[in-house]
Coordinates of C-alpha atoms and ligand atoms in Angstrom, one line a residue:
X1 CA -54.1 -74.1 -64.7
X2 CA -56.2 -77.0 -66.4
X3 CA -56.5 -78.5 -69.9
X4 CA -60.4 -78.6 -70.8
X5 CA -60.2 -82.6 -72.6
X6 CA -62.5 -83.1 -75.4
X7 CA -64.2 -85.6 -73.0
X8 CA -64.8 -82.5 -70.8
X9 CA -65.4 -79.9 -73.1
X10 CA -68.7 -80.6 -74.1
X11 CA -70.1 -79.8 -70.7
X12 CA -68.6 -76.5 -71.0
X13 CA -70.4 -76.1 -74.5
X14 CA -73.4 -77.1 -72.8
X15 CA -73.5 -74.8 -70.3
X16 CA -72.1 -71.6 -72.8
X17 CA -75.4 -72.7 -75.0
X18 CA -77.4 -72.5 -71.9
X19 CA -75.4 -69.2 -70.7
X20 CA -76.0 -67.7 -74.1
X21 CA -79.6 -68.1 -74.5
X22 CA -80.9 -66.8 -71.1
X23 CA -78.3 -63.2 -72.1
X24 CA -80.0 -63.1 -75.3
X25 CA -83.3 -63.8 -73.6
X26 CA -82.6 -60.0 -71.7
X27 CA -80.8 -58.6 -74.5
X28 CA -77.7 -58.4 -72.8
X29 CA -74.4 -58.0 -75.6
X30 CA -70.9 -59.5 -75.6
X31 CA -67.8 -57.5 -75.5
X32 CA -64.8 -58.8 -75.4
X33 CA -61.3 -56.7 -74.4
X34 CA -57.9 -58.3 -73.9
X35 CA -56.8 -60.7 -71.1
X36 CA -53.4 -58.2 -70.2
X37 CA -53.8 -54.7 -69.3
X38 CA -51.7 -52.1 -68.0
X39 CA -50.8 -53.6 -63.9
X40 CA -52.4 -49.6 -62.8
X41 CA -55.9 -50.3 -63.9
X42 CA -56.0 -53.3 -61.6
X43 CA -54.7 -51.7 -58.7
X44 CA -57.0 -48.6 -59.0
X45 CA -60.0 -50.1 -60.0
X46 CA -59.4 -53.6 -57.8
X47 CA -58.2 -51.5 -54.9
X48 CA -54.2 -51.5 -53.9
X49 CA -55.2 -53.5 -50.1
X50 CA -57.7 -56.8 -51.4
X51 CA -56.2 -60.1 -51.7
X52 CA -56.6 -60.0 -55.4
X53 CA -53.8 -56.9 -56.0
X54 CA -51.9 -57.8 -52.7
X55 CA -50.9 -61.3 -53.3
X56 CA -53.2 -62.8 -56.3
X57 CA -51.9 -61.0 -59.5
X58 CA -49.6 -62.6 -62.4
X59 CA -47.7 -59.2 -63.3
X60 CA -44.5 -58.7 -65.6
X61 CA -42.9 -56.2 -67.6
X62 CA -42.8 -56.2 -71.0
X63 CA -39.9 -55.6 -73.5
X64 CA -40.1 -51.9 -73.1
X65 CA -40.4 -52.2 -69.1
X66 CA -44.1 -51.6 -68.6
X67 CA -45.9 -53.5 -66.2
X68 CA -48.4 -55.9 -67.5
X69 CA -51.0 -57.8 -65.7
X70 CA -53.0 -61.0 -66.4
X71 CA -56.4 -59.8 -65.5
X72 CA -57.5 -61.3 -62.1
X73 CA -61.2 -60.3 -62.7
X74 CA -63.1 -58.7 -65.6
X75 CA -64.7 -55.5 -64.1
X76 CA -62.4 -53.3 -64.3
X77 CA -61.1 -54.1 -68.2
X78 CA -64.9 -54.0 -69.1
X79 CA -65.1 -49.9 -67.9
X80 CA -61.7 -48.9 -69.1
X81 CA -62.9 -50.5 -72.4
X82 CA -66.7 -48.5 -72.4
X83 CA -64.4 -45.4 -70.8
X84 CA -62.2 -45.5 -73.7
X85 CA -64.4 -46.0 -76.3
X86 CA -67.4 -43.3 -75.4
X87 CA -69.8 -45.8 -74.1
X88 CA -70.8 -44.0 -71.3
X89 CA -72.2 -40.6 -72.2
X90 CA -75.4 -40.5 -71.5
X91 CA -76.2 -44.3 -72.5
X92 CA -77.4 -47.4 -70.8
X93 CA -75.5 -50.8 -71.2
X94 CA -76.1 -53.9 -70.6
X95 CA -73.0 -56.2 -71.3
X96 CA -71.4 -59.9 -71.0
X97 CA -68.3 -61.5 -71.4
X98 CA -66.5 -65.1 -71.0
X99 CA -63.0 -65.5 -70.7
X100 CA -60.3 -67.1 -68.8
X101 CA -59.0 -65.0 -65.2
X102 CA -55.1 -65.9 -63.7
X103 CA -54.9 -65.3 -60.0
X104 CA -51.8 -66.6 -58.3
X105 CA -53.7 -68.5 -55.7
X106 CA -53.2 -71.9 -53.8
X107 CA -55.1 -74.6 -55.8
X108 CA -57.6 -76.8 -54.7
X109 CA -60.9 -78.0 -55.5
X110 CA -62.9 -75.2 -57.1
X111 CA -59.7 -72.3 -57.3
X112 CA -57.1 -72.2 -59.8
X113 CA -54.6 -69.7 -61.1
X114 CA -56.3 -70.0 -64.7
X115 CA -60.2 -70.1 -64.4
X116 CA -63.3 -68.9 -66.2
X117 CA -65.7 -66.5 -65.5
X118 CA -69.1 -65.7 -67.1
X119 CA -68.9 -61.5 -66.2
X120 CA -72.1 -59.5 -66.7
X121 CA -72.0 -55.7 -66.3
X122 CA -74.7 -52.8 -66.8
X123 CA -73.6 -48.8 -67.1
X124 CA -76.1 -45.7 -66.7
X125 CA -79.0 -47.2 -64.5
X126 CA -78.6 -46.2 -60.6
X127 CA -81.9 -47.7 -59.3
X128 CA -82.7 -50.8 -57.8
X129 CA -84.3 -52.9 -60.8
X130 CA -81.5 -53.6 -62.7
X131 CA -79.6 -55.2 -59.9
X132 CA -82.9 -57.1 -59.3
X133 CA -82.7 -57.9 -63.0
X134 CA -78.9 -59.4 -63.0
X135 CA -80.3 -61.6 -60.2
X136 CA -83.7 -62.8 -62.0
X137 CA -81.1 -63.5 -65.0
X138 CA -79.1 -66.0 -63.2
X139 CA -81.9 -67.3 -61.2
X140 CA -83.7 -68.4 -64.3
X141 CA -80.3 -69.7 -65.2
X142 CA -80.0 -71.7 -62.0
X143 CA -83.2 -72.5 -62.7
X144 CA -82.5 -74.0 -66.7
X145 CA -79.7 -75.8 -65.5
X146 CA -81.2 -77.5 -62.5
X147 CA -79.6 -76.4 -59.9
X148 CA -81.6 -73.4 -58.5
X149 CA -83.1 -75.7 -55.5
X150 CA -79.1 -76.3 -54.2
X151 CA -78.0 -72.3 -54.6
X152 CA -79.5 -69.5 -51.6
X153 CA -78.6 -66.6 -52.7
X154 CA -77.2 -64.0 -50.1
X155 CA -77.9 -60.4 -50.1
X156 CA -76.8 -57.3 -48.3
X157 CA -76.5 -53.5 -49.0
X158 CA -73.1 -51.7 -48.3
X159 CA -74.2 -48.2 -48.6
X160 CA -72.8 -44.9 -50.0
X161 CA -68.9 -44.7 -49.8
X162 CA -69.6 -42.0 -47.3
X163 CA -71.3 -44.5 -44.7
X164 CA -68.9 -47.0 -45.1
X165 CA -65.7 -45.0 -44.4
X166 CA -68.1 -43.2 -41.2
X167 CA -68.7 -47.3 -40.1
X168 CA -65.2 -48.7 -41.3
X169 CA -63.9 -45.1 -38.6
X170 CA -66.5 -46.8 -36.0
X171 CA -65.7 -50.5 -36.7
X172 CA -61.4 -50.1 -36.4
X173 CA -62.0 -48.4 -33.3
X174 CA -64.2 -51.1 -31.7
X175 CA -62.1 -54.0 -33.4
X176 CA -58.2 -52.1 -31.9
X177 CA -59.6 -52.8 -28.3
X178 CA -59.7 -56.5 -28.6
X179 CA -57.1 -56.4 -31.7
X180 CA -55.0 -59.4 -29.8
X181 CA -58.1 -61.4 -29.8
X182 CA -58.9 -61.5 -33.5
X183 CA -57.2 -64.3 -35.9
X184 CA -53.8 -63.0 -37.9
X185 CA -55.5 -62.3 -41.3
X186 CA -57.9 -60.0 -39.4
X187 CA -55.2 -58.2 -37.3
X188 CA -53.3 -57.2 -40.8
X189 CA -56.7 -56.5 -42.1
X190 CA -57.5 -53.7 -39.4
X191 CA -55.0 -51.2 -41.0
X192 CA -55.7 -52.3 -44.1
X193 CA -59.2 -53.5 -45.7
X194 CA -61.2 -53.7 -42.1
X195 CA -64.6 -54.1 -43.9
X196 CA -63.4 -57.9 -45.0
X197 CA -62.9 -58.6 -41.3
X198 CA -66.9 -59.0 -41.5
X199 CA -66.2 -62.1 -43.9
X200 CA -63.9 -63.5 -41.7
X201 CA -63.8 -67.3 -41.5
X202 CA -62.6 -67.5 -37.8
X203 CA -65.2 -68.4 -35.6
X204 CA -63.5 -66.1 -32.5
X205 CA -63.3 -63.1 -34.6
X206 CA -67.0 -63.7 -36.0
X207 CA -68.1 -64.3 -32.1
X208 CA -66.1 -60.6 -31.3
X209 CA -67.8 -59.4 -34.3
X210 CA -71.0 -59.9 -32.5
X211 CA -70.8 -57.3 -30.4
X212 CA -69.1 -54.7 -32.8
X213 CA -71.3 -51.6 -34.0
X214 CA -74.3 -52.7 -36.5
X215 CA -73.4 -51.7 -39.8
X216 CA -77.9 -51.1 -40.6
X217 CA -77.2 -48.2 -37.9
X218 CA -74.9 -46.2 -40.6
X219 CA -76.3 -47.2 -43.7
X220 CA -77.8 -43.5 -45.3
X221 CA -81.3 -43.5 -46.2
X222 CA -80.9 -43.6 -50.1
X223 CA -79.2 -46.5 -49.7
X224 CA -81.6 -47.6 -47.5
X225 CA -84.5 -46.8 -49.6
X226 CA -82.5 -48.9 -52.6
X227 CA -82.5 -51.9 -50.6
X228 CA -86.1 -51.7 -50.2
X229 CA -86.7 -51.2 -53.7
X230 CA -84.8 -54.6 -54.5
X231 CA -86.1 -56.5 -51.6
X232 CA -89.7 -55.6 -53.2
X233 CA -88.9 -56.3 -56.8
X234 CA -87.3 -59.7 -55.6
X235 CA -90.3 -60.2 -53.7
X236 CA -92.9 -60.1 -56.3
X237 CA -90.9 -62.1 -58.5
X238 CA -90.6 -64.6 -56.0
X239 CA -86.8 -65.0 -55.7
X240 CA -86.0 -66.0 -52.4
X241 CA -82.9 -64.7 -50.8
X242 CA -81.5 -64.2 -47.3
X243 CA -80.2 -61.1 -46.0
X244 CA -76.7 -61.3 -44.8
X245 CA -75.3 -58.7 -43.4
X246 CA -71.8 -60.0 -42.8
X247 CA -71.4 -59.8 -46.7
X248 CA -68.8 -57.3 -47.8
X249 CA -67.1 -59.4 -51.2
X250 CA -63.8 -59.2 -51.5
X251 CA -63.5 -56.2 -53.8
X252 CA -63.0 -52.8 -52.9
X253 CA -65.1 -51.2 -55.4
X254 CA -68.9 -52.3 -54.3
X255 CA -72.0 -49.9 -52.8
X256 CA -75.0 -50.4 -52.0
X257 CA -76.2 -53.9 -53.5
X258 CA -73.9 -56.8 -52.8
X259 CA -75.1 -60.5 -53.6
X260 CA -73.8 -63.9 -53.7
X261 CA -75.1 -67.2 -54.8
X262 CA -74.0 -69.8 -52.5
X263 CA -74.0 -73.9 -52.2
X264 CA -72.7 -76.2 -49.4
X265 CA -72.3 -78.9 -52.5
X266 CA -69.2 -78.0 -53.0
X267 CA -67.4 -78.0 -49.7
X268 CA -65.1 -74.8 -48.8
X269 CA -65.8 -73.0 -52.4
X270 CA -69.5 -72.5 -52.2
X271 CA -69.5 -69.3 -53.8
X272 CA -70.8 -69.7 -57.5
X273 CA -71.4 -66.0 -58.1
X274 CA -70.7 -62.7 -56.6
X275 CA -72.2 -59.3 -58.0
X276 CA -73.4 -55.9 -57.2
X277 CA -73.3 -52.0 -57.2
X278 CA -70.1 -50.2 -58.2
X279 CA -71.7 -46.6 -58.4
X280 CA -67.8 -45.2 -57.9
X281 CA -65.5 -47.2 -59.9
X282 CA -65.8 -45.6 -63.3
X283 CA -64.7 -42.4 -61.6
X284 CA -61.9 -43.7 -60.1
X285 CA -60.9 -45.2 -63.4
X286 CA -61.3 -41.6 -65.1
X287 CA -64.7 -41.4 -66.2
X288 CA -67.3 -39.5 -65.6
X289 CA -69.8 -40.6 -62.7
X290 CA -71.8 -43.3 -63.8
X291 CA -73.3 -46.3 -62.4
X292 CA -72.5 -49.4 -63.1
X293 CA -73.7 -53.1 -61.4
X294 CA -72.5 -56.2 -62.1
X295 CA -71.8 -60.1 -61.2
X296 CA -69.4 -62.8 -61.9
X297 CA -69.7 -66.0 -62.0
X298 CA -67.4 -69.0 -61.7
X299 CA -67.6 -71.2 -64.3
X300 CA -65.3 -74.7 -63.1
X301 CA -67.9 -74.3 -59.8
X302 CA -70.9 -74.3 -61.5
X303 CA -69.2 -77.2 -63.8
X304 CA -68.7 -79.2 -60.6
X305 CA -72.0 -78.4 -59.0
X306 CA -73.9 -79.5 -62.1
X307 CA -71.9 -82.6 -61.9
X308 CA -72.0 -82.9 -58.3
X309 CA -76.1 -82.8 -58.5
X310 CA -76.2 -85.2 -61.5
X311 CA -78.3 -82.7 -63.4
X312 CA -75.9 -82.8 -66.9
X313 CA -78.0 -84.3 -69.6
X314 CA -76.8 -87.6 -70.8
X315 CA -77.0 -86.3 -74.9
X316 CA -74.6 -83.7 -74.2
X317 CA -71.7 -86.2 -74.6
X318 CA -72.8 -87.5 -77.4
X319 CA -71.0 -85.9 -81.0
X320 CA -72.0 -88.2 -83.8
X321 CA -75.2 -88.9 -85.3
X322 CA -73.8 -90.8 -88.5
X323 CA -70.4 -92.8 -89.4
X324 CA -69.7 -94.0 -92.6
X325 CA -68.1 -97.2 -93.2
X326 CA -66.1 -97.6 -96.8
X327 CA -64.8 -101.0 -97.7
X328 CA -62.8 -101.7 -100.5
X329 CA -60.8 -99.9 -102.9
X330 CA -63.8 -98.1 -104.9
X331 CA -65.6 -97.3 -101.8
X332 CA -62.9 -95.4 -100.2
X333 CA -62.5 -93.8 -103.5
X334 CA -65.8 -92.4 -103.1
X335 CA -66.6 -92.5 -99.4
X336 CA -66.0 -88.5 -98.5
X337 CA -67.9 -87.2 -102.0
X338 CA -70.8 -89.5 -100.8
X339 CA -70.4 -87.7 -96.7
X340 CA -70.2 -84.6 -98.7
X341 CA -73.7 -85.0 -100.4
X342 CA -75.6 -86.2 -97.1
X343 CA -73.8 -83.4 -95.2
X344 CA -75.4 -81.2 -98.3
X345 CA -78.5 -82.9 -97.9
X346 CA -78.4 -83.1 -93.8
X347 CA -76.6 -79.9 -92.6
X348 CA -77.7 -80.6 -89.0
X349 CA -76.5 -84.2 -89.1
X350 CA -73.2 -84.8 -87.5
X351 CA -71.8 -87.3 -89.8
X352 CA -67.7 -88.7 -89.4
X353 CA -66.6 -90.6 -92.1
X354 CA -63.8 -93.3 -91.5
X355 CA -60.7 -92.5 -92.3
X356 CA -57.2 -94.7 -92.4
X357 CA -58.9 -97.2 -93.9
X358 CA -59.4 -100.6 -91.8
X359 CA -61.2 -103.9 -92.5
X360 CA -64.9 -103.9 -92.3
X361 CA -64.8 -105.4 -88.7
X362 CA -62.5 -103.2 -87.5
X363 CA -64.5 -99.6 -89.1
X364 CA -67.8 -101.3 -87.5
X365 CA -66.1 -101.1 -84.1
X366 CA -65.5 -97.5 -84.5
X367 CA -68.7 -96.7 -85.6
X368 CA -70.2 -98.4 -82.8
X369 CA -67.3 -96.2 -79.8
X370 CA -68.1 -93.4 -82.0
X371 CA -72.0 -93.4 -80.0
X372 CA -73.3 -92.9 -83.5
X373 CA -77.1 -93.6 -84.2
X374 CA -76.5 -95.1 -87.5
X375 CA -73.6 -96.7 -89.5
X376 CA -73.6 -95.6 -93.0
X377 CA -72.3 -98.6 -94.9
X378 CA -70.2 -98.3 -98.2
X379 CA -69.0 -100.9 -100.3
X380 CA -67.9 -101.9 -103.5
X381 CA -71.5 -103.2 -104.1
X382 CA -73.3 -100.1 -103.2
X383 CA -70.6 -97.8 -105.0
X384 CA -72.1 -99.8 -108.2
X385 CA -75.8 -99.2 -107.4
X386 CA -75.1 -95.7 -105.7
X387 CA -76.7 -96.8 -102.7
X388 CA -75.5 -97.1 -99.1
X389 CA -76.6 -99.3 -95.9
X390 CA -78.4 -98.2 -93.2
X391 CA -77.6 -100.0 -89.8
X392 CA -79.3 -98.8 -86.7
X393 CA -76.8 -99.1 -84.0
X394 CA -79.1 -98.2 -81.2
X395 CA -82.3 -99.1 -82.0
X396 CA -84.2 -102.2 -83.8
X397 CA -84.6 -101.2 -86.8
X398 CA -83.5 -103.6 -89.9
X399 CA -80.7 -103.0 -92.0
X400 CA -82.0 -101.4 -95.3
X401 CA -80.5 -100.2 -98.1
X402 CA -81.1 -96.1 -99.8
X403 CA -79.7 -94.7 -102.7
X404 CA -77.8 -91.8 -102.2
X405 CA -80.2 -89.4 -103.4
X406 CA -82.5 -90.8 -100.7
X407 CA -80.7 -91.2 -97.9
X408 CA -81.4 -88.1 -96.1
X409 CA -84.8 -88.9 -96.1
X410 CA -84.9 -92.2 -94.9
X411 CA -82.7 -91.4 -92.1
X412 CA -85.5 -88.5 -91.1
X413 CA -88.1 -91.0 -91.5
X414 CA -85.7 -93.7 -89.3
X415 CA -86.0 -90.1 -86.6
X416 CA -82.7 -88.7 -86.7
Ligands
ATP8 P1 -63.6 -66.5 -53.2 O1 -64.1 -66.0 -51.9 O2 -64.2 -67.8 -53.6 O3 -62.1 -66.4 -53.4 P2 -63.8 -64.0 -54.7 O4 -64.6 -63.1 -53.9 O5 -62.4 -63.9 -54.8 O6 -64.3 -65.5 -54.3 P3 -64.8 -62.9 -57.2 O7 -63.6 -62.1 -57.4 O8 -66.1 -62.2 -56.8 O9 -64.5 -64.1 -56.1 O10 -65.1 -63.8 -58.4 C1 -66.4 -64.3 -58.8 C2 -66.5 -65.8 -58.8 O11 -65.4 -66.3 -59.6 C3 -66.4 -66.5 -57.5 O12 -67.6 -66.4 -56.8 C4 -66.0 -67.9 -57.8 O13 -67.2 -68.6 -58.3 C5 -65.1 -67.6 -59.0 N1 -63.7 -67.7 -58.6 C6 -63.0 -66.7 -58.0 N2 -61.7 -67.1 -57.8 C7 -61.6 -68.3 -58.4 C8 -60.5 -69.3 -58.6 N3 -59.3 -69.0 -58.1 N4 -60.8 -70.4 -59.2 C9 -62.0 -70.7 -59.6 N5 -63.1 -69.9 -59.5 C10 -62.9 -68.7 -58.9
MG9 MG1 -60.8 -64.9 -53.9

């Protein structure tokens, strides 16, 4: 679990600015629901045999013995909120949320047990254009941020529940004749969650998969006929993608659309962004059919891909426009009624008046660490005449003097 430092931070403000705009841009909305829930919601709606509910979740029981979970992902809170509170009768949604996840996982670059997610999810639409519309939304994302040219994104279709369990039947039976060949994970796998086997990292189980039945043979046709639909959507938007149809995700609750966003910037944890159809989960969490798609996105990676590419924008670091300097007795005396007027004057100026006091030299130092444009100069002189120095600490402009009724404008005119 990391600290965010306020050196760090404003990359993360940066990219929530950036997140922010491009939902508003669709007229996606924020909801926010709590980061415990009851540990039953996550092993329903997660599913009891993936990694996350088998060995990933941070559960305890509270004073009155129920058992509590950290949420691992943000799906499943985000429909037992819209089940709970009537937002899926007959409506369409189109929803986003931020927050911090906890999986108990093995750190490392790119995973930790406290990390952030960006979580999009849309209730009520079945057909293909929304899911197309989740992926236009982070491509043009990707694109804002620079780093579109460094993602591929992956997609695959899974199918109706009905043809997965009839390919999972025809998969274990072709996989339990050469069970002693595949890796260890896979073996458990087999009696457990067999469709993951498909994202196996082994190289021998991915050579046996090779010759294992083709999941396009059992896919139904509606399922089919969605895929298509996306492909062409996709296709005259001029998205380009691959079709990969080893992808399966990790979560139990996906059909038909599945999509990742992946980069080989980042070594072993190249997926920034997972997402796609979960026609059946609101039923299983006790709501009426509905369907839902979705995509999450890891925030730390797509941190440490825009620093990896060097596409961060060298203002963002920068918090200070103006710092005001007060020497002597009756300019400290005055110094944070005078901030207060050009903060009145200059509400999108971002101006940090000294405080602690300090010799000239020694405030002039901080102004100049502080990456302020300007030093704002008080002393007991210019508490006498009202006025206040101007030094440019960037540029070449000459020290000049303003009273304070004009200072806001000369520091326009100076092109802050
Ligand atoms: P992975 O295969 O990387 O474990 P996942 O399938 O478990 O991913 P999801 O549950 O789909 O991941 O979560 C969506 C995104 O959240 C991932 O694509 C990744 O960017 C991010 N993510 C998942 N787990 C972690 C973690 N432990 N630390 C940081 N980011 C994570
Ligand atoms: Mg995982």
């Amino acid at each position: 679990m990391n600290d965010v430092l306020p050196t760090d931070s404003p990359l993360w403000q940066y990219f929530e600015k950036q997140v922010k705009a491009v939902l508003d841009q669709y007229g996606y909305r924020e909801i926010r629901t709590p980061v415990v829930e009851p540990t039953e919601l996550f092993c329903r709606g997660v599913g009891e045999h993936t990694d996350i509910v088998e060995k990933e979740m941070y559960t305890f029981a509270d004073r009155n013995g129920e058992s509590l979970t950290l949420r691992p992902e943000g799906t499943a809170s985000c429909v037992r909120s819209a089940i709970e509170h009537g937002l899926l009768h007959n409506q369409q949604h189109r929803l986003w949320y931020q927050g911090p996840m906890f999986r108990y996982e093995r750190p490392q670059k790119g995973r930790y047990r406290q990390f952030y997610q960006l979580g999009v999810e849309t209730y009520g639409i079945a057909s293909a254009d929304i899911d197309a519309e989740l992926i236009l939304m982070t491509y043009r994302l990707f694109k804002q941020l620079g780093v579109a040219e460094s993602v591929t994104l992956n997609i695959n279709t899974l199918g109706s529940s009905e043809a997965r369990a009839q390919y999972r039947t025809a998969l274990v039976n072709y996989l339990e004749g050469v069970k002693d060949q595949l890796d260890e994970d896979s073996q458990r796998r087999l009696t457990t969650n067999p469709m993951r086997i498909l994202d196996s990292k082994s190289a021998s189980t991915q050579a046996l998969l090779d010759a294992a039945p083709n999941f396009d043979d059992f896919i139904d046709d509606e399922s089919k006929q969605h895929f298509a639909d996306l492909r062409t959507i996709l296709d005259a938007a001029g998205v380009p993608y691959v079709v990969n149809s080893r992808l399966v995700r990790g979560l139990d609750y996906y059909t038909k659309t599945v999509f990742e966003w992946i980069t080989d910037a980042l070594g072993a944890q190249g997926t920034v962004c997972g997402g796609g159809r979960y026609d059946g989960l609101v039923p299983m969490l006790g709501g009426k059919p509905t369907p839902g798609s979705g995509f999450a996105m890891g925030i730390e990676r797509l941190l440490l891909l825009l620093q990896e590419l060097n596409v961060v924008p060298d203002g963002i670091y920068n918090t200070i426009d103006l710092y005001l300097v007060a020497a002597g007795e009756q300019a400290e005396a005055v110094a944070l009624a005078v901030a207060e007027r050009i903060r009145d004057a200059l509400p999108q100026a971002r101006l940090q008046a000294n405080c602690g006091g300090g010799s000239f030299k020694s405030q002039m130092k901080k102004a100049d660490k502080s990456g302020a444009r300007f030093a704002l100069i008080l002393g007991d002189q210019e508490v006498a005449d009202k006025s206040v120095q101007i030094k440019d600490l960037q540029g070449h402009n000459e020290q000049q003097a303003s009273s304070w009724d004009d200072v806001a404008e000369v520091l326009i005119k100076l092109g802050l």
